[in-house]
Amino acid sequence: MNKIGLNIHSGRINGDLELLKRDIHAIEDAGFDVAEIPVHGVDAVVNGRLRTGRAKQVEEILNGFALKYTVHAPDVLNLRDFQYPDIHRKVFAASIQFTAAIGAKTFIYHQGKLKCNGNDVTEEEAREIEVDTLIDLSSLAKNEGVTICVENIHSSITHLIRLVESVGKENIKICYDFAHSYINSKKLGYDFIRSIQAARPYIRHAHVNDNFGKGKPESSASYIEAMPMGIGDLHLPIGWGDIPYKDVFRAMVGYDGIYTLELQERFFENGYSMLKGVLQDLRDMLEQVEAEKGESAGQVDD
Ligand SMILES: [Zn+2]
């Protein structure tokens, strides 16, 4: 059975390590296997430099629990941002160092999006620069024992597969976020399930949560208005939205990595009362898909 993780919500933690400790405790208590730590939520990097003392503090907190950890990049980290390209590289490098410092092996980064194009950089040039930069960063990651998983967010999956293939490094793979992709598949008109099958050989990490395939694959500024309308990247528990997760898990056949639930911060409220149920629903669905596989294998034997 796959390990299941839960995100530490960066905006909720907001630099408060006591709250980090309480949330990690709740994640362990609810029965999760993994917690995903945001570099930015714990104030680990300032102006592109790792605060080694802070990283040590975080590591000591995490070591008090029997969980595994992965690390999520700051959401604004963008290797196609040409306003301050240098600082993005430094933050990326410092985040890799943070990942290693807390004993994690997987660092998740959102694929870049062309921004601040005062220099007339074309989409293709920006792509090439992101590829080159990832190749450079892969050496540092390799020395630190870290795999960089590039996550789909702004574009199609074909685009991301092409990026990872162009980089061509063993330690640069894909984090497939089904929620982002579901929204983009509706917007761009690609086949959601087929995109999972195409990306499957490169997937080393996966993000799961639910939505209704409307709006943009980014969190909405006014969640309380977006939620009733079902618009946007709502980060809902599995089963609340429209994403056909059974088909998703069928398409992920053979995947033995982590599924990390990324929930909106309100699902941590009320004494963490929702976490156990949310985890159980996901486990039940994974088990059903697993059982189906057993049944169909049995039919072949008969
Ligand atoms: Zn994600």
PDB file of C-alpha atoms and ligand atoms in Angstrom:
ATOM      1  CA  MET A   1       0.000   0.000   0.000  1.00  0.00           C
ATOM      2  CA  ASN A   2       1.183   3.501  -0.811  1.00  0.00           C
ATOM      3  CA  LYS A   3       2.314   5.800   1.954  1.00  0.00           C
ATOM      4  CA  ILE A   4      -0.068   8.698   2.525  1.00  0.00           C
ATOM      5  CA  GLY A   5       1.027  12.175   3.501  1.00  0.00           C
ATOM      6  CA  LEU A   6      -0.566  15.449   4.507  1.00  0.00           C
ATOM      7  CA  ASN A   7       0.669  18.946   3.802  1.00  0.00           C
ATOM      8  CA  ILE A   8       1.776  21.329   6.485  1.00  0.00           C
ATOM      9  CA  HIS A   9      -0.104  24.450   5.391  1.00  0.00           C
ATOM     10  CA  SER A  10       2.400  27.298   4.943  1.00  0.00           C
ATOM     11  CA  GLY A  11      -0.058  30.143   5.533  1.00  0.00           C
ATOM     12  CA  ARG A  12      -1.427  28.481   8.648  1.00  0.00           C
ATOM     13  CA  ILE A  13       1.999  27.785  10.218  1.00  0.00           C
ATOM     14  CA  ASN A  14       3.272  31.221   9.156  1.00  0.00           C
ATOM     15  CA  GLY A  15       6.615  30.829  10.950  1.00  0.00           C
ATOM     16  CA  ASP A  16       5.152  29.441  14.202  1.00  0.00           C
ATOM     17  CA  LEU A  17       7.182  26.354  15.129  1.00  0.00           C
ATOM     18  CA  GLU A  18       4.956  25.556  18.129  1.00  0.00           C
ATOM     19  CA  LEU A  19       2.014  25.311  15.745  1.00  0.00           C
ATOM     20  CA  LEU A  20       4.160  23.218  13.389  1.00  0.00           C
ATOM     21  CA  LYS A  21       4.733  20.806  16.261  1.00  0.00           C
ATOM     22  CA  ARG A  22       1.001  20.617  17.077  1.00  0.00           C
ATOM     23  CA  ASP A  23       0.075  20.027  13.423  1.00  0.00           C
ATOM     24  CA  ILE A  24       2.725  17.337  12.997  1.00  0.00           C
ATOM     25  CA  HIS A  25       1.447  15.682  16.156  1.00  0.00           C
ATOM     26  CA  ALA A  26      -2.100  15.713  14.773  1.00  0.00           C
ATOM     27  CA  ILE A  27      -0.914  14.301  11.436  1.00  0.00           C
ATOM     28  CA  GLU A  28       0.823  11.432  13.208  1.00  0.00           C
ATOM     29  CA  ASP A  29      -2.169  10.867  15.509  1.00  0.00           C
ATOM     30  CA  ALA A  30      -4.569  10.671  12.567  1.00  0.00           C
ATOM     31  CA  GLY A  31      -2.458   7.855  11.099  1.00  0.00           C
ATOM     32  CA  PHE A  32      -0.658   9.511   8.188  1.00  0.00           C
ATOM     33  CA  ASP A  33       2.793   8.222   7.173  1.00  0.00           C
ATOM     34  CA  VAL A  34       4.308  11.413   5.777  1.00  0.00           C
ATOM     35  CA  ALA A  35       4.158  15.190   6.304  1.00  0.00           C
ATOM     36  CA  GLU A  36       5.124  17.691   3.601  1.00  0.00           C
ATOM     37  CA  ILE A  37       7.010  20.677   5.019  1.00  0.00           C
ATOM     38  CA  PRO A  38       6.894  24.061   3.240  1.00  0.00           C
ATOM     39  CA  VAL A  39      10.270  25.856   3.170  1.00  0.00           C
ATOM     40  CA  HIS A  40       8.505  29.205   3.415  1.00  0.00           C
ATOM     41  CA  GLY A  41       6.069  28.290   6.205  1.00  0.00           C
ATOM     42  CA  VAL A  42       8.925  27.687   8.657  1.00  0.00           C
ATOM     43  CA  ASP A  43      11.063  30.763   7.832  1.00  0.00           C
ATOM     44  CA  ALA A  44      13.965  28.538   6.765  1.00  0.00           C
ATOM     45  CA  VAL A  45      15.308  30.757   3.963  1.00  0.00           C
ATOM     46  CA  VAL A  46      15.945  34.503   3.992  1.00  0.00           C
ATOM     47  CA  ASN A  47      17.002  36.278   0.787  1.00  0.00           C
ATOM     48  CA  GLY A  48      18.178  33.046  -0.789  1.00  0.00           C
ATOM     49  CA  ARG A  49      20.188  31.834   2.203  1.00  0.00           C
ATOM     50  CA  LEU A  50      19.407  28.869   4.388  1.00  0.00           C
ATOM     51  CA  ARG A  51      19.161  29.664   8.093  1.00  0.00           C
ATOM     52  CA  THR A  52      21.040  26.597   9.295  1.00  0.00           C
ATOM     53  CA  GLY A  53      20.082  27.132  12.945  1.00  0.00           C
ATOM     54  CA  ARG A  54      16.422  27.339  12.005  1.00  0.00           C
ATOM     55  CA  ALA A  55      16.693  24.217   9.845  1.00  0.00           C
ATOM     56  CA  LYS A  56      18.229  22.437  12.861  1.00  0.00           C
ATOM     57  CA  GLN A  57      15.314  23.551  15.068  1.00  0.00           C
ATOM     58  CA  VAL A  58      12.835  22.209  12.511  1.00  0.00           C
ATOM     59  CA  GLU A  59      14.774  18.955  12.212  1.00  0.00           C
ATOM     60  CA  GLU A  60      14.693  18.498  15.999  1.00  0.00           C
ATOM     61  CA  ILE A  61      10.923  18.962  16.059  1.00  0.00           C
ATOM     62  CA  LEU A  62      10.403  16.520  13.178  1.00  0.00           C
ATOM     63  CA  ASN A  63      12.703  13.933  14.755  1.00  0.00           C
ATOM     64  CA  GLY A  64      10.292  13.718  17.673  1.00  0.00           C
ATOM     65  CA  PHE A  65       7.757  11.940  15.438  1.00  0.00           C
ATOM     66  CA  ALA A  66       7.777   8.656  13.545  1.00  0.00           C
ATOM     67  CA  LEU A  67       6.822  10.232  10.218  1.00  0.00           C
ATOM     68  CA  LYS A  68       8.667  10.561   6.938  1.00  0.00           C
ATOM     69  CA  TYR A  69       9.039  14.027   5.418  1.00  0.00           C
ATOM     70  CA  THR A  70       9.032  15.657   2.009  1.00  0.00           C
ATOM     71  CA  VAL A  71       9.581  19.362   1.290  1.00  0.00           C
ATOM     72  CA  HIS A  72       7.532  21.832  -0.763  1.00  0.00           C
ATOM     73  CA  ALA A  73       9.114  24.910  -2.372  1.00  0.00           C
ATOM     74  CA  PRO A  74       7.781  28.421  -1.821  1.00  0.00           C
ATOM     75  CA  ASP A  75       4.841  28.844  -4.230  1.00  0.00           C
ATOM     76  CA  VAL A  76       6.453  31.915  -5.853  1.00  0.00           C
ATOM     77  CA  LEU A  77       9.693  30.069  -6.677  1.00  0.00           C
ATOM     78  CA  ASN A  78       9.825  30.324 -10.473  1.00  0.00           C
ATOM     79  CA  LEU A  79      12.804  29.616 -12.732  1.00  0.00           C
ATOM     80  CA  ARG A  80      11.070  31.591 -15.513  1.00  0.00           C
ATOM     81  CA  ASP A  81      10.823  34.828 -13.530  1.00  0.00           C
ATOM     82  CA  PHE A  82      13.149  37.317 -15.211  1.00  0.00           C
ATOM     83  CA  GLN A  83      12.664  40.162 -12.777  1.00  0.00           C
ATOM     84  CA  TYR A  84      15.051  38.645 -10.206  1.00  0.00           C
ATOM     85  CA  PRO A  85      16.337  35.438 -11.865  1.00  0.00           C
ATOM     86  CA  ASP A  86      19.355  35.196  -9.585  1.00  0.00           C
ATOM     87  CA  ILE A  87      17.366  35.117  -6.342  1.00  0.00           C
ATOM     88  CA  HIS A  88      15.153  32.298  -7.645  1.00  0.00           C
ATOM     89  CA  ARG A  89      18.239  30.140  -8.234  1.00  0.00           C
ATOM     90  CA  LYS A  90      19.544  30.919  -4.759  1.00  0.00           C
ATOM     91  CA  VAL A  91      16.224  30.134  -3.078  1.00  0.00           C
ATOM     92  CA  PHE A  92      16.056  26.891  -5.050  1.00  0.00           C
ATOM     93  CA  ALA A  93      19.559  25.891  -3.917  1.00  0.00           C
ATOM     94  CA  ALA A  94      18.843  26.866  -0.292  1.00  0.00           C
ATOM     95  CA  SER A  95      15.617  24.835  -0.402  1.00  0.00           C
ATOM     96  CA  ILE A  96      17.534  21.768  -1.572  1.00  0.00           C
ATOM     97  CA  GLN A  97      19.912  22.292   1.358  1.00  0.00           C
ATOM     98  CA  PHE A  98      16.926  22.621   3.709  1.00  0.00           C
ATOM     99  CA  THR A  99      15.478  19.355   2.363  1.00  0.00           C
ATOM    100  CA  ALA A 100      18.731  17.540   3.138  1.00  0.00           C
ATOM    101  CA  ALA A 101      19.105  19.321   6.513  1.00  0.00           C
ATOM    102  CA  ILE A 102      15.795  17.954   7.820  1.00  0.00           C
ATOM    103  CA  GLY A 103      16.578  14.469   6.502  1.00  0.00           C
ATOM    104  CA  ALA A 104      14.096  14.534   3.599  1.00  0.00           C
ATOM    105  CA  LYS A 105      14.812  13.186   0.108  1.00  0.00           C
ATOM    106  CA  THR A 106      12.123  14.775  -2.067  1.00  0.00           C
ATOM    107  CA  PHE A 107      11.804  18.453  -2.943  1.00  0.00           C
ATOM    108  CA  ILE A 108       8.708  19.614  -4.836  1.00  0.00           C
ATOM    109  CA  TYR A 109       8.859  22.650  -7.120  1.00  0.00           C
ATOM    110  CA  HIS A 110       6.071  24.151  -9.284  1.00  0.00           C
ATOM    111  CA  GLN A 111       7.006  24.245 -12.963  1.00  0.00           C
ATOM    112  CA  GLY A 112       7.975  27.793 -13.992  1.00  0.00           C
ATOM    113  CA  LYS A 113       5.761  30.323 -15.733  1.00  0.00           C
ATOM    114  CA  LEU A 114       7.110  33.213 -17.791  1.00  0.00           C
ATOM    115  CA  LYS A 115       6.931  36.371 -15.697  1.00  0.00           C
ATOM    116  CA  CYS A 116       8.171  39.947 -15.694  1.00  0.00           C
ATOM    117  CA  ASN A 117       9.096  39.866 -19.319  1.00  0.00           C
ATOM    118  CA  GLY A 118      10.694  43.316 -19.511  1.00  0.00           C
ATOM    119  CA  ASN A 119      13.608  41.700 -21.353  1.00  0.00           C
ATOM    120  CA  ASP A 120      11.507  40.315 -24.231  1.00  0.00           C
ATOM    121  CA  VAL A 121      12.320  36.726 -23.288  1.00  0.00           C
ATOM    122  CA  THR A 122      10.282  34.342 -25.435  1.00  0.00           C
ATOM    123  CA  GLU A 123       8.396  31.335 -24.034  1.00  0.00           C
ATOM    124  CA  GLU A 124      10.884  29.027 -25.739  1.00  0.00           C
ATOM    125  CA  GLU A 125      13.913  30.870 -24.338  1.00  0.00           C
ATOM    126  CA  ALA A 126      12.371  30.817 -20.866  1.00  0.00           C
ATOM    127  CA  ARG A 127      11.824  27.067 -21.198  1.00  0.00           C
ATOM    128  CA  GLU A 128      15.445  26.522 -22.262  1.00  0.00           C
ATOM    129  CA  ILE A 129      16.697  28.594 -19.333  1.00  0.00           C
ATOM    130  CA  GLU A 130      14.557  26.594 -16.896  1.00  0.00           C
ATOM    131  CA  VAL A 131      15.926  23.344 -18.381  1.00  0.00           C
ATOM    132  CA  ASP A 132      19.543  24.580 -18.060  1.00  0.00           C
ATOM    133  CA  THR A 133      18.980  25.803 -14.508  1.00  0.00           C
ATOM    134  CA  LEU A 134      17.398  22.504 -13.462  1.00  0.00           C
ATOM    135  CA  ILE A 135      20.372  20.647 -14.934  1.00  0.00           C
ATOM    136  CA  ASP A 136      22.703  22.845 -12.818  1.00  0.00           C
ATOM    137  CA  LEU A 137      20.596  22.352  -9.692  1.00  0.00           C
ATOM    138  CA  SER A 138      20.408  18.588 -10.209  1.00  0.00           C
ATOM    139  CA  SER A 139      24.134  18.310  -9.324  1.00  0.00           C
ATOM    140  CA  LEU A 140      23.633  20.053  -5.993  1.00  0.00           C
ATOM    141  CA  ALA A 141      20.540  17.920  -5.358  1.00  0.00           C
ATOM    142  CA  LYS A 142      22.497  14.774  -6.193  1.00  0.00           C
ATOM    143  CA  ASN A 143      25.254  15.675  -3.713  1.00  0.00           C
ATOM    144  CA  GLU A 144      22.591  16.259  -1.060  1.00  0.00           C
ATOM    145  CA  GLY A 145      20.756  12.996  -1.874  1.00  0.00           C
ATOM    146  CA  VAL A 146      17.634  14.876  -3.002  1.00  0.00           C
ATOM    147  CA  THR A 147      15.236  14.193  -5.879  1.00  0.00           C
ATOM    148  CA  ILE A 148      13.603  17.288  -7.391  1.00  0.00           C
ATOM    149  CA  CYS A 149       9.974  16.648  -8.372  1.00  0.00           C
ATOM    150  CA  VAL A 150       8.614  19.277 -10.751  1.00  0.00           C
ATOM    151  CA  GLU A 151       4.894  19.769 -10.192  1.00  0.00           C
ATOM    152  CA  ASN A 152       2.349  20.612 -12.897  1.00  0.00           C
ATOM    153  CA  ILE A 153       0.409  23.768 -12.214  1.00  0.00           C
ATOM    154  CA  HIS A 154       0.051  26.290 -15.040  1.00  0.00           C
ATOM    155  CA  SER A 155       0.215  24.128 -18.124  1.00  0.00           C
ATOM    156  CA  SER A 156      -0.562  20.830 -19.752  1.00  0.00           C
ATOM    157  CA  ILE A 157       1.090  17.580 -18.712  1.00  0.00           C
ATOM    158  CA  THR A 158       2.683  17.131 -22.160  1.00  0.00           C
ATOM    159  CA  HIS A 159       4.533  20.372 -21.484  1.00  0.00           C
ATOM    160  CA  LEU A 160       5.868  19.067 -18.165  1.00  0.00           C
ATOM    161  CA  ILE A 161       6.867  15.685 -19.610  1.00  0.00           C
ATOM    162  CA  ARG A 162       8.820  17.504 -22.324  1.00  0.00           C
ATOM    163  CA  LEU A 163      10.571  19.629 -19.691  1.00  0.00           C
ATOM    164  CA  VAL A 164      11.619  16.633 -17.589  1.00  0.00           C
ATOM    165  CA  GLU A 165      12.750  14.741 -20.696  1.00  0.00           C
ATOM    166  CA  SER A 166      14.829  17.739 -21.832  1.00  0.00           C
ATOM    167  CA  VAL A 167      16.490  17.905 -18.406  1.00  0.00           C
ATOM    168  CA  GLY A 168      17.172  14.155 -18.613  1.00  0.00           C
ATOM    169  CA  LYS A 169      18.481  13.705 -15.055  1.00  0.00           C
ATOM    170  CA  GLU A 170      17.805  10.690 -12.868  1.00  0.00           C
ATOM    171  CA  ASN A 171      16.979  12.914  -9.878  1.00  0.00           C
ATOM    172  CA  ILE A 172      14.585  15.271 -11.678  1.00  0.00           C
ATOM    173  CA  LYS A 173      11.127  13.740 -11.965  1.00  0.00           C
ATOM    174  CA  ILE A 174       7.448  14.680 -11.820  1.00  0.00           C
ATOM    175  CA  CYS A 175       5.115  15.447  -8.931  1.00  0.00           C
ATOM    176  CA  TYR A 176       1.703  14.932 -10.538  1.00  0.00           C
ATOM    177  CA  ASP A 177      -0.932  17.149  -8.913  1.00  0.00           C
ATOM    178  CA  PHE A 178      -4.277  15.650  -9.997  1.00  0.00           C
ATOM    179  CA  ALA A 179      -6.258  18.664  -8.823  1.00  0.00           C
ATOM    180  CA  HIS A 180      -4.246  21.166 -10.887  1.00  0.00           C
ATOM    181  CA  SER A 181      -4.338  18.876 -13.892  1.00  0.00           C
ATOM    182  CA  TYR A 182      -8.084  18.288 -13.649  1.00  0.00           C
ATOM    183  CA  ILE A 183      -8.718  22.051 -13.825  1.00  0.00           C
ATOM    184  CA  ASN A 184      -6.242  22.472 -16.707  1.00  0.00           C
ATOM    185  CA  SER A 185      -7.711  19.509 -18.589  1.00  0.00           C
ATOM    186  CA  LYS A 186     -11.101  21.241 -18.549  1.00  0.00           C
ATOM    187  CA  LYS A 187      -9.578  24.577 -19.534  1.00  0.00           C
ATOM    188  CA  LEU A 188      -7.272  23.282 -22.296  1.00  0.00           C
ATOM    189  CA  GLY A 189      -9.360  20.298 -23.350  1.00  0.00           C
ATOM    190  CA  TYR A 190      -6.854  17.467 -22.894  1.00  0.00           C
ATOM    191  CA  ASP A 191      -7.716  13.952 -21.712  1.00  0.00           C
ATOM    192  CA  PHE A 192      -7.099  13.959 -17.957  1.00  0.00           C
ATOM    193  CA  ILE A 193      -6.693  10.192 -17.465  1.00  0.00           C
ATOM    194  CA  ARG A 194      -4.574   9.747 -20.589  1.00  0.00           C
ATOM    195  CA  SER A 195      -2.237  12.503 -19.312  1.00  0.00           C
ATOM    196  CA  ILE A 196      -1.671  10.471 -16.133  1.00  0.00           C
ATOM    197  CA  GLN A 197      -0.821   7.391 -18.198  1.00  0.00           C
ATOM    198  CA  ALA A 198       1.625   9.439 -20.294  1.00  0.00           C
ATOM    199  CA  ALA A 199       3.338  10.953 -17.258  1.00  0.00           C
ATOM    200  CA  ARG A 200       3.319   7.739 -15.205  1.00  0.00           C
ATOM    201  CA  PRO A 201       6.936   6.649 -16.015  1.00  0.00           C
ATOM    202  CA  TYR A 202       8.224   9.980 -14.651  1.00  0.00           C
ATOM    203  CA  ILE A 203       5.987  10.309 -11.585  1.00  0.00           C
ATOM    204  CA  ARG A 204       7.865  10.045  -8.282  1.00  0.00           C
ATOM    205  CA  HIS A 205       5.444  11.972  -6.089  1.00  0.00           C
ATOM    206  CA  ALA A 206       1.749  12.839  -6.256  1.00  0.00           C
ATOM    207  CA  HIS A 207      -0.561  15.462  -4.774  1.00  0.00           C
ATOM    208  CA  VAL A 208      -4.215  14.638  -4.205  1.00  0.00           C
ATOM    209  CA  ASN A 209      -7.198  16.800  -3.292  1.00  0.00           C
ATOM    210  CA  ASP A 210     -10.556  17.552  -4.877  1.00  0.00           C
ATOM    211  CA  ASN A 211     -12.245  20.331  -6.869  1.00  0.00           C
ATOM    212  CA  PHE A 212     -14.873  20.857  -9.583  1.00  0.00           C
ATOM    213  CA  GLY A 213     -12.590  21.576 -12.549  1.00  0.00           C
ATOM    214  CA  LYS A 214     -13.497  25.253 -12.651  1.00  0.00           C
ATOM    215  CA  GLY A 215     -11.411  28.421 -12.452  1.00  0.00           C
ATOM    216  CA  LYS A 216      -7.630  28.454 -12.162  1.00  0.00           C
ATOM    217  CA  PRO A 217      -5.196  25.940 -10.693  1.00  0.00           C
ATOM    218  CA  GLU A 218      -4.217  28.321  -7.904  1.00  0.00           C
ATOM    219  CA  SER A 219      -5.741  28.939  -4.521  1.00  0.00           C
ATOM    220  CA  SER A 220      -8.397  31.598  -4.616  1.00  0.00           C
ATOM    221  CA  ALA A 221      -7.851  34.788  -2.622  1.00  0.00           C
ATOM    222  CA  SER A 222     -11.398  34.711  -1.241  1.00  0.00           C
ATOM    223  CA  TYR A 223     -11.927  31.058  -0.460  1.00  0.00           C
ATOM    224  CA  ILE A 224     -15.185  31.632   1.400  1.00  0.00           C
ATOM    225  CA  GLU A 225     -16.695  33.076  -1.796  1.00  0.00           C
ATOM    226  CA  ALA A 226     -15.174  30.444  -4.104  1.00  0.00           C
ATOM    227  CA  MET A 227     -16.232  27.449  -1.994  1.00  0.00           C
ATOM    228  CA  PRO A 228     -20.025  27.762  -2.414  1.00  0.00           C
ATOM    229  CA  MET A 229     -19.558  28.269  -6.164  1.00  0.00           C
ATOM    230  CA  GLY A 230     -17.141  25.359  -6.457  1.00  0.00           C
ATOM    231  CA  ILE A 231     -14.724  27.551  -8.354  1.00  0.00           C
ATOM    232  CA  GLY A 232     -10.948  27.234  -8.271  1.00  0.00           C
ATOM    233  CA  ASP A 233      -8.273  25.060  -6.717  1.00  0.00           C
ATOM    234  CA  LEU A 234     -10.270  24.390  -3.551  1.00  0.00           C
ATOM    235  CA  HIS A 235      -7.984  21.782  -1.923  1.00  0.00           C
ATOM    236  CA  LEU A 236     -10.982  19.749  -0.731  1.00  0.00           C
ATOM    237  CA  PRO A 237     -10.899  16.234   0.728  1.00  0.00           C
ATOM    238  CA  ILE A 238     -11.253  13.383  -1.808  1.00  0.00           C
ATOM    239  CA  GLY A 239     -14.889  12.738  -2.637  1.00  0.00           C
ATOM    240  CA  TRP A 240     -16.058  16.316  -2.140  1.00  0.00           C
ATOM    241  CA  GLY A 241     -15.445  17.323  -5.763  1.00  0.00           C
ATOM    242  CA  ASP A 242     -15.729  15.867  -9.257  1.00  0.00           C
ATOM    243  CA  ILE A 243     -12.291  14.383  -9.847  1.00  0.00           C
ATOM    244  CA  PRO A 244     -12.696  10.701 -10.856  1.00  0.00           C
ATOM    245  CA  TYR A 245     -10.169   9.435  -8.312  1.00  0.00           C
ATOM    246  CA  LYS A 246     -10.898   5.739  -8.849  1.00  0.00           C
ATOM    247  CA  ASP A 247      -9.905   6.164 -12.497  1.00  0.00           C
ATOM    248  CA  VAL A 248      -6.884   8.204 -11.382  1.00  0.00           C
ATOM    249  CA  PHE A 249      -5.643   5.403  -9.124  1.00  0.00           C
ATOM    250  CA  ARG A 250      -6.340   2.809 -11.831  1.00  0.00           C
ATOM    251  CA  ALA A 251      -4.153   4.882 -14.190  1.00  0.00           C
ATOM    252  CA  MET A 252      -1.425   4.996 -11.533  1.00  0.00           C
ATOM    253  CA  VAL A 253      -1.008   1.206 -11.645  1.00  0.00           C
ATOM    254  CA  GLY A 254       2.410   0.167 -10.353  1.00  0.00           C
ATOM    255  CA  TYR A 255       3.074   3.460  -8.560  1.00  0.00           C
ATOM    256  CA  ASP A 256       4.556   2.735  -5.140  1.00  0.00           C
ATOM    257  CA  GLY A 257       5.356   6.315  -4.072  1.00  0.00           C
ATOM    258  CA  ILE A 258       3.603   8.686  -1.711  1.00  0.00           C
ATOM    259  CA  TYR A 259       0.172  10.250  -2.178  1.00  0.00           C
ATOM    260  CA  THR A 260       0.221  13.560  -0.311  1.00  0.00           C
ATOM    261  CA  LEU A 261      -3.118  15.148   0.464  1.00  0.00           C
ATOM    262  CA  GLU A 262      -2.933  18.910   0.132  1.00  0.00           C
ATOM    263  CA  LEU A 263      -5.807  20.341   2.141  1.00  0.00           C
ATOM    264  CA  GLN A 264      -6.911  23.916   2.605  1.00  0.00           C
ATOM    265  CA  GLU A 265      -6.118  25.187   6.097  1.00  0.00           C
ATOM    266  CA  ARG A 266      -9.749  25.113   7.350  1.00  0.00           C
ATOM    267  CA  PHE A 267      -9.581  21.278   7.356  1.00  0.00           C
ATOM    268  CA  PHE A 268      -7.030  21.471  10.184  1.00  0.00           C
ATOM    269  CA  GLU A 269      -9.439  23.448  12.379  1.00  0.00           C
ATOM    270  CA  ASN A 270     -11.880  22.220  15.058  1.00  0.00           C
ATOM    271  CA  GLY A 271      -9.307  20.180  16.906  1.00  0.00           C
ATOM    272  CA  TYR A 272      -8.182  18.345  13.764  1.00  0.00           C
ATOM    273  CA  SER A 273     -11.453  16.393  13.902  1.00  0.00           C
ATOM    274  CA  MET A 274     -11.627  15.849  10.123  1.00  0.00           C
ATOM    275  CA  LEU A 275      -8.182  14.394   9.529  1.00  0.00           C
ATOM    276  CA  LYS A 276      -8.897  10.756  10.440  1.00  0.00           C
ATOM    277  CA  GLY A 277     -11.985  10.555   8.224  1.00  0.00           C
ATOM    278  CA  VAL A 278     -10.290  12.256   5.300  1.00  0.00           C
ATOM    279  CA  LEU A 279      -7.403   9.783   5.506  1.00  0.00           C
ATOM    280  CA  GLN A 280      -9.754   6.807   5.839  1.00  0.00           C
ATOM    281  CA  ASP A 281     -11.737   7.824   2.728  1.00  0.00           C
ATOM    282  CA  LEU A 282      -8.532   7.964   0.679  1.00  0.00           C
ATOM    283  CA  ARG A 283      -7.250   4.645   2.031  1.00  0.00           C
ATOM    284  CA  ASP A 284     -10.628   2.992   1.337  1.00  0.00           C
ATOM    285  CA  MET A 285     -10.562   4.132  -2.256  1.00  0.00           C
ATOM    286  CA  LEU A 286      -6.974   2.943  -2.771  1.00  0.00           C
ATOM    287  CA  GLU A 287      -7.913  -0.420  -1.264  1.00  0.00           C
ATOM    288  CA  GLN A 288     -10.960  -0.756  -3.529  1.00  0.00           C
ATOM    289  CA  VAL A 289      -8.842  -0.138  -6.616  1.00  0.00           C
ATOM    290  CA  GLU A 290      -6.237  -2.587  -5.301  1.00  0.00           C
ATOM    291  CA  ALA A 291      -8.961  -5.216  -4.717  1.00  0.00           C
ATOM    292  CA  GLU A 292     -10.363  -4.755  -8.235  1.00  0.00           C
ATOM    293  CA  LYS A 293      -6.916  -5.507  -9.593  1.00  0.00           C
ATOM    294  CA  GLY A 294      -6.796  -8.704  -7.555  1.00  0.00           C
ATOM    295  CA  GLU A 295     -10.235  -9.726  -8.819  1.00  0.00           C
ATOM    296  CA  SER A 296      -9.415  -9.154 -12.485  1.00  0.00           C
ATOM    297  CA  ALA A 297      -6.097 -11.012 -12.042  1.00  0.00           C
ATOM    298  CA  GLY A 298      -8.122 -13.865 -10.487  1.00  0.00           C
ATOM    299  CA  GLN A 299     -10.432 -13.951 -13.498  1.00  0.00           C
ATOM    300  CA  VAL A 300      -7.474 -14.344 -15.830  1.00  0.00           C
ATOM    301  CA  ASP A 301      -6.215 -17.318 -13.748  1.00  0.00           C
ATOM    302  CA  ASP A 302      -9.610 -19.022 -13.911  1.00  0.00           C
TER     303      ASP A 302
HETATM  304 ZN    ZN B   1       0.291  20.381  -5.334  1.00  0.00          ZN
END
